[in-house]
PDB file of C-alpha atoms in Angstrom:
ATOM      1  CA  MET D   1       5.596  39.409  18.693  1.00 51.00           C
ATOM      2  CA  GLU D   2       3.205  40.470  15.957  1.00 53.00           C
ATOM      3  CA  GLN D   3       1.241  38.363  13.473  1.00 49.00           C
ATOM      4  CA  VAL D   4       1.233  39.922   9.970  1.00 47.00           C
ATOM      5  CA  ILE D   5      -0.593  38.055   7.166  1.00 46.00           C
ATOM      6  CA  GLY D   6       0.751  34.661   8.099  1.00 74.00           C
ATOM      7  CA  ILE D   7       4.190  35.980   9.045  1.00 91.00           C
ATOM      8  CA  THR D   8       5.212  36.236  12.686  1.00 95.00           C
ATOM      9  CA  ALA D   9       7.267  39.376  13.285  1.00 97.00           C
ATOM     10  CA  PHE D  10       9.629  40.030  16.201  1.00 98.00           C
ATOM     11  CA  ASP D  11      11.204  43.382  17.051  1.00 98.00           C
ATOM     12  CA  LEU D  12      14.373  43.032  19.118  1.00 98.00           C
ATOM     13  CA  ARG D  13      13.849  46.545  20.484  1.00 97.00           C
ATOM     14  CA  VAL D  14      10.682  45.221  22.123  1.00 97.00           C
ATOM     15  CA  THR D  15      11.230  41.495  22.664  1.00 97.00           C
ATOM     16  CA  GLY D  16      14.413  40.107  24.207  1.00 97.00           C
ATOM     17  CA  LEU D  17      16.656  37.869  22.114  1.00 98.00           C
ATOM     18  CA  ARG D  18      16.284  34.928  24.477  1.00 97.00           C
ATOM     19  CA  ASP D  19      12.499  35.089  24.140  1.00 98.00           C
ATOM     20  CA  VAL D  20      12.761  35.277  20.349  1.00 98.00           C
ATOM     21  CA  ASN D  21      15.086  32.277  20.151  1.00 98.00           C
ATOM     22  CA  THR D  22      12.860  30.346  22.550  1.00 97.00           C
ATOM     23  CA  ALA D  23       9.837  31.024  20.343  1.00 97.00           C
ATOM     24  CA  LEU D  24      11.773  29.771  17.319  1.00 98.00           C
ATOM     25  CA  HIS D  25      12.475  26.507  19.158  1.00 97.00           C
ATOM     26  CA  ALA D  26       8.798  25.701  19.803  1.00 96.00           C
ATOM     27  CA  PRO D  27       7.730  22.114  18.993  1.00 94.00           C
ATOM     28  CA  ASP D  28       6.176  21.451  15.570  1.00 92.00           C
ATOM     29  CA  LEU D  29       7.054  24.945  14.388  1.00 95.00           C
ATOM     30  CA  ALA D  30       6.119  26.017  10.857  1.00 95.00           C
ATOM     31  CA  GLY D  31       5.677  29.189   8.841  1.00 96.00           C
ATOM     32  CA  GLU D  32       7.632  32.381   8.237  1.00 98.00           C
ATOM     33  CA  PHE D  33       9.234  34.718  10.746  1.00 98.00           C
ATOM     34  CA  VAL D  34      10.825  38.158  10.560  1.00 98.00           C
ATOM     35  CA  ILE D  35      13.260  39.560  13.118  1.00 98.00           C
ATOM     36  CA  ALA D  36      13.574  43.349  12.973  1.00 98.00           C
ATOM     37  CA  ASN D  37      16.196  45.641  14.518  1.00 98.00           C
ATOM     38  CA  PRO D  38      18.852  43.051  15.399  1.00 98.00           C
ATOM     39  CA  ALA D  39      21.377  45.899  15.795  1.00 97.00           C
ATOM     40  CA  GLY D  40      24.355  43.546  15.662  1.00 97.00           C
ATOM     41  CA  ALA D  41      23.072  41.195  18.366  1.00 98.00           C
ATOM     42  CA  HIS D  42      24.950  37.927  18.816  1.00 98.00           C
ATOM     43  CA  ASN D  43      23.397  34.441  18.519  1.00 98.00           C
ATOM     44  CA  VAL D  44      20.326  35.483  16.543  1.00 99.00           C
ATOM     45  CA  ALA D  45      18.256  32.520  15.286  1.00 99.00           C
ATOM     46  CA  VAL D  46      20.649  29.865  16.571  1.00 99.00           C
ATOM     47  CA  GLY D  47      19.869  26.173  16.866  1.00 98.00           C
ATOM     48  CA  LEU D  48      16.847  26.158  14.564  1.00 98.00           C
ATOM     49  CA  ASP D  49      15.460  22.672  14.014  1.00 98.00           C
ATOM     50  CA  ALA D  50      12.364  23.073  11.840  1.00 97.00           C
ATOM     51  CA  PRO D  51      11.605  23.735   8.149  1.00 97.00           C
ATOM     52  CA  ILE D  52      10.790  27.408   8.720  1.00 98.00           C
ATOM     53  CA  LYS D  53      11.864  30.622   6.999  1.00 98.00           C
ATOM     54  CA  VAL D  54      13.470  33.327   9.123  1.00 99.00           C
ATOM     55  CA  THR D  55      14.343  36.738   7.697  1.00 99.00           C
ATOM     56  CA  ILE D  56      16.590  38.980   9.783  1.00 99.00           C
ATOM     57  CA  ASP D  57      16.281  42.619   8.726  1.00 99.00           C
ATOM     58  CA  GLY D  58      19.601  44.162   9.646  1.00 98.00           C
ATOM     59  CA  HIS D  59      23.162  43.389  10.667  1.00 99.00           C
ATOM     60  CA  VAL D  60      23.895  40.537  13.086  1.00 99.00           C
ATOM     61  CA  GLY D  61      26.805  39.775  15.396  1.00 98.00           C
ATOM     62  CA  TYR D  62      28.529  36.519  16.260  1.00 98.00           C
ATOM     63  CA  TYR D  63      27.184  33.065  15.357  1.00 98.00           C
ATOM     64  CA  ALA D  64      23.948  34.068  13.630  1.00 99.00           C
ATOM     65  CA  ALA D  65      22.042  30.986  12.443  1.00 99.00           C
ATOM     66  CA  GLY D  66      24.614  28.759  14.097  1.00 98.00           C
ATOM     67  CA  MET D  67      23.811  25.037  14.286  1.00 98.00           C
ATOM     68  CA  ASN D  68      21.005  25.501  11.773  1.00 99.00           C
ATOM     69  CA  LYS D  69      19.030  22.423  10.789  1.00 98.00           C
ATOM     70  CA  HIS D  70      16.244  22.460   8.165  1.00 98.00           C
ATOM     71  CA  ALA D  71      15.533  26.205   8.324  1.00 98.00           C
ATOM     72  CA  GLU D  72      16.003  28.838   5.628  1.00 99.00           C
ATOM     73  CA  VAL D  73      17.606  31.945   7.144  1.00 99.00           C
ATOM     74  CA  ILE D  74      18.116  35.225   5.289  1.00 99.00           C
ATOM     75  CA  VAL D  75      20.237  38.036   6.733  1.00 99.00           C
ATOM     76  CA  ASN D  76      19.479  41.387   5.116  1.00 99.00           C
ATOM     77  CA  GLY D  77      22.767  42.875   6.208  1.00 99.00           C
ATOM     78  CA  ASN D  78      26.254  41.883   7.305  1.00 99.00           C
ATOM     79  CA  ALA D  79      27.116  39.005   9.638  1.00 99.00           C
ATOM     80  CA  GLY D  80      29.743  38.775  12.363  1.00 98.00           C
ATOM     81  CA  THR D  81      32.055  35.931  13.272  1.00 98.00           C
ATOM     82  CA  GLY D  82      30.882  32.363  12.713  1.00 98.00           C
ATOM     83  CA  VAL D  83      27.677  32.820  10.731  1.00 99.00           C
ATOM     84  CA  ALA D  84      26.100  29.389  10.087  1.00 99.00           C
ATOM     85  CA  GLU D  85      28.746  27.763  12.280  1.00 98.00           C
ATOM     86  CA  ASN D  86      28.206  24.002  12.568  1.00 98.00           C
ATOM     87  CA  MET D  87      25.156  24.098  10.269  1.00 99.00           C
ATOM     88  CA  MET D  88      23.703  20.671   9.555  1.00 99.00           C
ATOM     89  CA  SER D  89      21.153  21.368   6.803  1.00 99.00           C
ATOM     90  CA  GLY D  90      18.904  24.069   5.415  1.00 98.00           C
ATOM     91  CA  SER D  91      20.293  27.323   4.066  1.00 99.00           C
ATOM     92  CA  VAL D  92      21.719  30.598   5.317  1.00 99.00           C
ATOM     93  CA  TRP D  93      21.857  33.545   2.924  1.00 99.00           C
ATOM     94  CA  VAL D  94      23.817  36.678   3.855  1.00 99.00           C
ATOM     95  CA  LYS D  95      22.983  39.646   1.638  1.00 99.00           C
ATOM     96  CA  GLY D  96      26.040  41.605   2.780  1.00 99.00           C
ATOM     97  CA  ASN D  97      29.520  40.642   3.965  1.00 99.00           C
ATOM     98  CA  ALA D  98      30.564  38.108   6.590  1.00 99.00           C
ATOM     99  CA  SER D  99      33.289  38.290   9.202  1.00 99.00           C
ATOM    100  CA  GLN D 100      35.750  35.508   9.952  1.00 98.00           C
ATOM    101  CA  SER D 101      35.013  31.789  10.271  1.00 99.00           C
ATOM    102  CA  ALA D 102      31.844  31.801   8.176  1.00 99.00           C
ATOM    103  CA  GLY D 103      30.452  28.285   7.938  1.00 99.00           C
ATOM    104  CA  ALA D 104      33.057  26.894  10.334  1.00 99.00           C
ATOM    105  CA  THR D 105      32.727  23.126  10.963  1.00 98.00           C
ATOM    106  CA  ALA D 106      29.415  23.020   9.066  1.00 99.00           C
ATOM    107  CA  HIS D 107      28.288  19.527   8.069  1.00 98.00           C
ATOM    108  CA  GLY D 108      25.631  20.291   5.453  1.00 98.00           C
ATOM    109  CA  GLY D 109      23.269  22.784   3.906  1.00 99.00           C
ATOM    110  CA  LEU D 110      24.056  25.828   1.768  1.00 99.00           C
ATOM    111  CA  LEU D 111      25.672  29.077   2.914  1.00 99.00           C
ATOM    112  CA  VAL D 112      25.581  31.973   0.448  1.00 99.00           C
ATOM    113  CA  ILE D 113      27.438  35.213   1.151  1.00 99.00           C
ATOM    114  CA  GLU D 114      26.662  37.749  -1.546  1.00 99.00           C
ATOM    115  CA  GLY D 115      29.512  40.026  -0.492  1.00 99.00           C
ATOM    116  CA  SER D 116      32.946  39.050   0.782  1.00 99.00           C
ATOM    117  CA  ALA D 117      34.010  36.874   3.709  1.00 99.00           C
ATOM    118  CA  ALA D 118      36.928  37.500   6.044  1.00 99.00           C
ATOM    119  CA  ALA D 119      39.585  35.075   7.264  1.00 98.00           C
ATOM    120  CA  ARG D 120      39.026  31.354   7.783  1.00 99.00           C
ATOM    121  CA  CYS D 121      35.869  31.039   5.709  1.00 99.00           C
ATOM    122  CA  GLY D 122      34.897  27.368   5.714  1.00 99.00           C
ATOM    123  CA  ILE D 123      37.469  26.389   8.333  1.00 98.00           C
ATOM    124  CA  SER D 124      37.142  22.673   9.118  1.00 98.00           C
ATOM    125  CA  MET D 125      34.041  22.406   6.916  1.00 98.00           C
ATOM    126  CA  LYS D 126      32.617  18.904   6.921  1.00 98.00           C
ATOM    127  CA  GLY D 127      30.127  18.763   4.060  1.00 98.00           C
ATOM    128  CA  VAL D 128      28.574  22.206   3.702  1.00 99.00           C
ATOM    129  CA  ASP D 129      28.371  24.057   0.393  1.00 99.00           C
ATOM    130  CA  ILE D 130      29.566  27.676   0.604  1.00 99.00           C
ATOM    131  CA  VAL D 131      29.303  30.225  -2.204  1.00 99.00           C
ATOM    132  CA  VAL D 132      30.961  33.618  -1.713  1.00 99.00           C
ATOM    133  CA  GLY D 133      30.120  36.367  -4.173  1.00 99.00           C
ATOM    134  CA  GLY D 134      33.263  38.379  -3.450  1.00 99.00           C
ATOM    135  CA  ASP D 135      36.634  37.670  -1.861  1.00 99.00           C
ATOM    136  CA  VAL D 136      37.711  35.540   1.104  1.00 99.00           C
ATOM    137  CA  GLY D 137      40.460  36.226   3.614  1.00 99.00           C
ATOM    138  CA  HIS D 138      43.509  34.253   4.647  1.00 99.00           C
ATOM    139  CA  MET D 139      43.401  30.615   5.816  1.00 98.00           C
ATOM    140  CA  SER D 140      40.032  29.943   4.208  1.00 99.00           C
ATOM    141  CA  ALA D 141      39.156  26.237   3.978  1.00 99.00           C
ATOM    142  CA  PHE D 142      41.823  25.428   6.581  1.00 98.00           C
ATOM    143  CA  MET D 143      41.562  21.693   7.349  1.00 97.00           C
ATOM    144  CA  ALA D 144      38.440  21.521   5.177  1.00 98.00           C
ATOM    145  CA  GLN D 145      37.329  17.910   5.296  1.00 98.00           C
ATOM    146  CA  ALA D 146      34.368  17.715   2.902  1.00 98.00           C
ATOM    147  CA  GLY D 147      31.995  19.945   0.977  1.00 99.00           C
ATOM    148  CA  ARG D 148      32.469  22.622  -1.678  1.00 99.00           C
ATOM    149  CA  LEU D 149      33.644  26.235  -1.375  1.00 99.00           C
ATOM    150  CA  VAL D 150      33.055  28.546  -4.346  1.00 99.00           C
ATOM    151  CA  ILE D 151      34.835  31.913  -4.394  1.00 99.00           C
ATOM    152  CA  ARG D 152      33.808  34.298  -7.160  1.00 99.00           C
ATOM    153  CA  GLY D 153      36.505  36.807  -6.238  1.00 99.00           C
ATOM    154  CA  ASP D 154      40.027  36.475  -4.865  1.00 99.00           C
ATOM    155  CA  ALA D 155      41.352  34.307  -2.034  1.00 99.00           C
ATOM    156  CA  GLY D 156      43.808  35.387   0.643  1.00 99.00           C
ATOM    157  CA  GLU D 157      46.972  33.662   1.766  1.00 99.00           C
ATOM    158  CA  ALA D 158      47.220  29.975   2.686  1.00 98.00           C
ATOM    159  CA  LEU D 159      44.031  28.865   0.945  1.00 99.00           C
ATOM    160  CA  GLY D 160      43.161  25.275   1.774  1.00 98.00           C
ATOM    161  CA  ASP D 161      45.971  24.745   4.267  1.00 97.00           C
ATOM    162  CA  SER D 162      46.025  21.090   5.392  1.00 95.00           C
ATOM    163  CA  ILE D 163      42.902  20.393   3.326  1.00 97.00           C
ATOM    164  CA  TYR D 164      41.369  16.918   3.245  1.00 96.00           C
ATOM    165  CA  GLU D 165      38.721  16.132   0.598  1.00 97.00           C
ATOM    166  CA  ALA D 166      36.801  19.394   0.211  1.00 98.00           C
ATOM    167  CA  ARG D 167      36.727  20.918  -3.272  1.00 99.00           C
ATOM    168  CA  LEU D 168      37.517  24.590  -3.808  1.00 99.00           C
ATOM    169  CA  TYR D 169      36.588  26.624  -6.882  1.00 99.00           C
ATOM    170  CA  VAL D 170      38.115  30.089  -7.297  1.00 99.00           C
ATOM    171  CA  ARG D 171      37.445  32.539 -10.121  1.00 99.00           C
ATOM    172  CA  GLY D 172      39.905  35.238  -9.065  1.00 98.00           C
ATOM    173  CA  ASP D 173      43.498  35.258  -7.866  1.00 99.00           C
ATOM    174  CA  VAL D 174      44.868  33.236  -4.956  1.00 99.00           C
ATOM    175  CA  ALA D 175      47.476  35.022  -2.821  1.00 99.00           C
ATOM    176  CA  SER D 176      49.054  31.696  -1.861  1.00 98.00           C
ATOM    177  CA  LEU D 177      48.126  28.074  -1.285  1.00 98.00           C
ATOM    178  CA  GLY D 178      48.439  26.429   2.098  1.00 97.00           C
ATOM    179  CA  ALA D 179      50.239  23.197   2.895  1.00 94.00           C
ATOM    180  CA  ASP D 180      49.158  20.281   0.686  1.00 95.00           C
ATOM    181  CA  CYS D 181      46.686  22.336  -1.378  1.00 98.00           C
ATOM    182  CA  VAL D 182      47.218  22.236  -5.142  1.00 98.00           C
ATOM    183  CA  ALA D 183      45.453  23.247  -8.349  1.00 98.00           C
ATOM    184  CA  LYS D 184      43.603  20.393 -10.017  1.00 98.00           C
ATOM    185  CA  PRO D 185      42.074  19.888 -13.469  1.00 98.00           C
ATOM    186  CA  MET D 186      38.461  20.860 -14.117  1.00 98.00           C
ATOM    187  CA  ARG D 187      36.864  17.727 -15.533  1.00 98.00           C
ATOM    188  CA  PRO D 188      33.303  17.661 -16.927  1.00 98.00           C
ATOM    189  CA  GLU D 189      31.836  16.510 -13.606  1.00 98.00           C
ATOM    190  CA  HIS D 190      33.424  19.484 -11.865  1.00 98.00           C
ATOM    191  CA  HIS D 191      31.976  21.921 -14.387  1.00 98.00           C
ATOM    192  CA  ARG D 192      28.538  20.384 -13.794  1.00 98.00           C
ATOM    193  CA  GLU D 193      28.957  20.513 -10.024  1.00 98.00           C
ATOM    194  CA  LEU D 194      30.091  24.132 -10.097  1.00 98.00           C
ATOM    195  CA  GLU D 195      27.273  25.127 -12.439  1.00 98.00           C
ATOM    196  CA  GLN D 196      24.716  23.673 -10.015  1.00 98.00           C
ATOM    197  CA  LEU D 197      26.255  25.488  -7.050  1.00 98.00           C
ATOM    198  CA  LEU D 198      26.347  28.815  -8.871  1.00 98.00           C
ATOM    199  CA  LYS D 199      22.752  28.388  -9.972  1.00 98.00           C
ATOM    200  CA  ALA D 200      21.637  27.604  -6.411  1.00 98.00           C
ATOM    201  CA  ALA D 201      23.321  30.817  -5.247  1.00 98.00           C
ATOM    202  CA  GLY D 202      21.838  32.976  -7.992  1.00 97.00           C
ATOM    203  CA  PHE D 203      25.007  33.395 -10.043  1.00 97.00           C
ATOM    204  CA  ASP D 204      23.780  31.579 -13.140  1.00 93.00           C
ATOM    205  CA  ASP D 205      25.685  33.766 -15.600  1.00 94.00           C
ATOM    206  CA  ASP D 206      29.167  32.776 -14.445  1.00 97.00           C
ATOM    207  CA  ASP D 207      31.322  30.849 -16.909  1.00 97.00           C
ATOM    208  CA  THR D 208      32.615  27.761 -15.108  1.00 98.00           C
ATOM    209  CA  GLY D 209      35.603  27.828 -17.449  1.00 97.00           C
ATOM    210  CA  SER D 210      36.871  30.924 -15.629  1.00 98.00           C
ATOM    211  CA  TYR D 211      37.279  28.979 -12.367  1.00 99.00           C
ATOM    212  CA  THR D 212      40.226  26.951 -11.080  1.00 99.00           C
ATOM    213  CA  ARG D 213      39.704  23.909  -8.894  1.00 99.00           C
ATOM    214  CA  TYR D 214      41.880  23.311  -5.840  1.00 99.00           C
ATOM    215  CA  GLY D 215      42.121  20.315  -3.556  1.00 98.00           C
ATOM    216  CA  SER D 216      44.396  18.079  -1.541  1.00 97.00           C
ATOM    217  CA  ALA D 217      47.676  16.713  -2.887  1.00 94.00           C
ATOM    218  CA  ARG D 218      47.240  13.998  -0.226  1.00 92.00           C
ATOM    219  CA  SER D 219      50.911  14.170   0.725  1.00 87.00           C
ATOM    220  CA  LEU D 220      50.170  14.811   4.414  1.00 80.00           C
ATOM    221  CA  TYR D 221      47.726  11.952   4.938  1.00 74.00           C
ATOM    222  CA  HIS D 222      50.487   9.755   6.354  1.00 72.00           C
ATOM    223  CA  PHE D 223      53.437  11.134   8.249  1.00 68.00           C
ATOM    224  CA  HIS D 224      56.758  11.174   6.442  1.00 72.00           C
ATOM    225  CA  VAL D 225      59.815  12.833   7.890  1.00 70.00           C
ATOM    226  CA  ASP D 226      60.471  14.691   4.633  1.00 72.00           C
ATOM    227  CA  ASN D 227      57.167  16.539   5.109  1.00 67.00           C
ATOM    228  CA  ALA D 228      57.695  17.376   8.778  1.00 67.00           C
ATOM    229  CA  ALA D 229      58.086  21.096   8.137  1.00 69.00           C
ATOM    230  CA  ALA D 230      54.651  21.267   6.481  1.00 63.00           C
ATOM    231  CA  TYR D 231      52.711  20.047   9.519  1.00 58.00           C
TER     232      TYR D 231
END
């Protein structure tokens, strides 16, 4: 661990990941931290619970910034499976691409992926806001309960399958919609909401009129035998 002009720097070639994560869980923590040479390590900066800023310089493996609360985490690279999984608040910003299940089950906060995200982005999301600069893979927003998912590129097959009340905004093409997911009109409040999300993610220049909104048809909320094949 090295102190550099008010920023605490860790080098994962020198300090073990468990020691780094333990240091980031110290009581009454504040300030800025940099983690160098992650080299695809799993579970980097997980379980943060303080209003700190953590910059990870390099690619990370599974579950980076998982269970984040309050912290601002920046990944200067790509992220493996489950980045920002079960995040409660704060923000996680991936400068590259993300593997599958980005933002899975997350309850709050903002996840920005400047590149593309693989399959199941936002699966079972419960209130998080996710903005993806590129494309997303199949089954994204599967069983998405609440929150907003913005996709500036294309979406893979079965988008929003079995969706509840999350709102999806897609600028590109959708390969196919999942069960009970339908296109919905863009009313003024949705344009305003989308504009705010794009601005927060640094995509201010996007025309909200080029996006389509998707959400639940609400036909699967109560079982009916005619819909049995869709479950």
